[in-house]
mmCIF file of C-alpha atoms in Angstrom:
data_model
loop_
_atom_site.group_PDB
_atom_site.id
_atom_site.type_symbol
_atom_site.label_atom_id
_atom_site.label_comp_id
_atom_site.label_asym_id
_atom_site.label_seq_id
_atom_site.Cartn_x
_atom_site.Cartn_y
_atom_site.Cartn_z
ATOM 1 C CA MET A 1 22.077 -4.846 -58.096
ATOM 2 C CA THR A 2 24.216 -3.733 -55.809
ATOM 3 C CA ALA A 3 22.046 -0.163 -55.435
ATOM 4 C CA LYS A 4 19.554 -1.634 -54.417
ATOM 5 C CA LEU A 5 21.359 -3.637 -52.135
ATOM 6 C CA ILE A 6 23.225 -0.286 -49.676
ATOM 7 C CA THR A 7 20.037 1.632 -50.491
ATOM 8 C CA GLY A 8 17.758 -1.695 -48.356
ATOM 9 C CA PHE A 9 20.613 -1.755 -45.490
ATOM 10 C CA ALA A 10 20.651 2.202 -45.690
ATOM 11 C CA LEU A 11 16.660 2.192 -45.012
ATOM 12 C CA THR A 12 16.667 -1.277 -42.641
ATOM 13 C CA PHE A 13 19.387 0.507 -40.195
ATOM 14 C CA ILE A 14 17.478 3.880 -40.300
ATOM 15 C CA LEU A 15 14.142 2.318 -39.852
ATOM 16 C CA ALA A 16 16.098 0.469 -37.168
ATOM 17 C CA TYR A 17 17.786 2.787 -35.549
ATOM 18 C CA ALA A 18 14.384 5.279 -35.372
ATOM 19 C CA ALA A 19 12.761 2.063 -33.646
ATOM 20 C CA PHE A 20 15.709 1.781 -30.809
ATOM 21 C CA ARG A 21 15.654 6.019 -30.346
ATOM 22 C CA TYR A 22 11.960 5.913 -29.844
ATOM 23 C CA GLU A 23 11.602 2.610 -27.764
ATOM 24 C CA LYS A 24 14.551 4.009 -25.183
ATOM 25 C CA GLN A 25 12.856 6.995 -24.477
ATOM 26 C CA ALA A 26 9.529 5.553 -23.794
ATOM 27 C CA LEU A 27 11.457 2.975 -21.279
ATOM 28 C CA LEU A 28 13.395 5.455 -19.672
ATOM 29 C CA ALA A 29 10.493 7.780 -19.305
ATOM 30 C CA LYS A 30 8.418 5.328 -18.023
ATOM 31 C CA LEU A 31 11.677 4.238 -15.665
ATOM 32 C CA GLY A 32 12.237 7.913 -14.788
ATOM 33 C CA ALA A 33 8.851 8.044 -13.700
ATOM 34 C CA GLU A 34 8.945 5.587 -11.133
ATOM 35 C CA VAL A 35 12.591 6.767 -9.423
ATOM 36 C CA ALA A 36 10.333 10.533 -8.848
ATOM 37 C CA THR A 37 7.789 8.197 -7.430
ATOM 38 C CA ILE A 38 9.658 6.053 -5.127
ATOM 39 C CA MET A 39 12.332 9.698 -3.930
ATOM 40 C CA LEU A 40 9.032 12.062 -4.014
ATOM 41 C CA ALA A 41 7.853 8.982 -1.319
ATOM 42 C CA ASN A 42 11.220 9.813 0.698
ATOM 43 C CA ASN A 43 11.333 13.599 0.895
ATOM 44 C CA VAL A 44 14.048 13.573 -1.901
ATOM 45 C CA PRO A 45 11.884 16.392 -3.584
ATOM 46 C CA ASP A 46 15.227 17.480 -6.047
ATOM 47 C CA GLY A 47 15.551 13.981 -6.855
ATOM 48 C CA ALA A 48 17.569 12.580 -10.539
ATOM 49 C CA ALA A 49 17.926 9.549 -12.156
ATOM 50 C CA HIS A 50 20.463 9.719 -14.852
ATOM 51 C CA TRP A 51 20.299 6.652 -17.555
ATOM 52 C CA ASN A 52 23.315 6.462 -20.006
ATOM 53 C CA ASP A 53 27.262 5.402 -18.565
ATOM 54 C CA ALA A 54 30.384 6.809 -18.917
ATOM 55 C CA ASN A 55 30.428 6.549 -23.081
ATOM 56 C CA ASN A 56 26.856 7.971 -22.750
ATOM 57 C CA ARG A 57 25.648 4.765 -24.089
ATOM 58 C CA PRO A 58 21.542 3.820 -22.469
ATOM 59 C CA THR A 59 21.529 1.972 -18.969
ATOM 60 C CA ARG A 60 19.525 -0.231 -16.440
ATOM 61 C CA THR A 61 21.743 1.572 -14.354
ATOM 62 C CA ALA A 62 20.085 4.043 -12.706
ATOM 63 C CA GLN A 63 22.445 7.240 -11.150
ATOM 64 C CA LEU A 64 20.607 8.709 -8.407
ATOM 65 C CA SER A 65 21.228 12.373 -6.861
ATOM 66 C CA GLY A 66 19.701 14.508 -5.309
ATOM 67 C CA THR A 67 19.877 16.009 -1.604
ATOM 68 C CA ALA A 68 19.023 12.943 1.206
ATOM 69 C CA THR A 69 20.884 10.809 4.129
ATOM 70 C CA PRO A 70 22.633 8.401 3.597
ATOM 71 C CA ALA A 71 20.262 6.338 5.515
ATOM 72 C CA MET A 72 17.585 7.686 2.904
ATOM 73 C CA ARG A 73 20.398 6.519 0.268
ATOM 74 C CA ALA A 74 20.458 3.010 1.570
ATOM 75 C CA LYS A 75 16.575 2.804 1.334
ATOM 76 C CA ILE A 76 15.674 4.498 -1.802
ATOM 77 C CA ILE A 77 18.471 1.731 -3.353
ATOM 78 C CA ALA A 78 16.995 -0.771 -1.418
ATOM 79 C CA GLU A 79 13.434 -0.059 -2.646
ATOM 80 C CA LEU A 80 15.079 0.525 -6.433
ATOM 81 C CA ALA A 81 16.617 -2.785 -6.095
ATOM 82 C CA ASN A 82 13.563 -5.110 -6.708
ATOM 83 C CA HIS A 83 12.323 -2.731 -8.789
ATOM 84 C CA PRO A 84 11.773 -5.004 -12.021
ATOM 85 C CA GLY A 85 13.418 -2.625 -15.468
ATOM 86 C CA ILE A 86 16.299 -1.897 -13.540
ATOM 87 C CA TYR A 87 19.674 -3.562 -13.110
ATOM 88 C CA ARG A 88 21.425 -0.974 -10.772
ATOM 89 C CA ALA A 89 20.740 1.791 -8.321
ATOM 90 C CA THR A 90 24.121 3.667 -7.507
ATOM 91 C CA TRP A 91 24.460 7.134 -5.613
ATOM 92 C CA PRO A 92 27.992 8.579 -6.703
#
């Protein structure tokens, strides 16, 4: 009985983890493509967005990078602030 219970918990954990990984990848790919479109529209061809925090956990905060003037950075961050799915955008 205990072995079945442990096996059931393990299988449930593995399935939940796999679903989380799959959905996370799909969501971050979609948001990343939308950020790239906004950056290209603002003449930042080398722009990138990173979605992990300091502990390497996924987050909805876009950490942006790329060659842009401070005014252009502020404009891009303002555009992303109104974007659904993105909590916040920063440019270190």
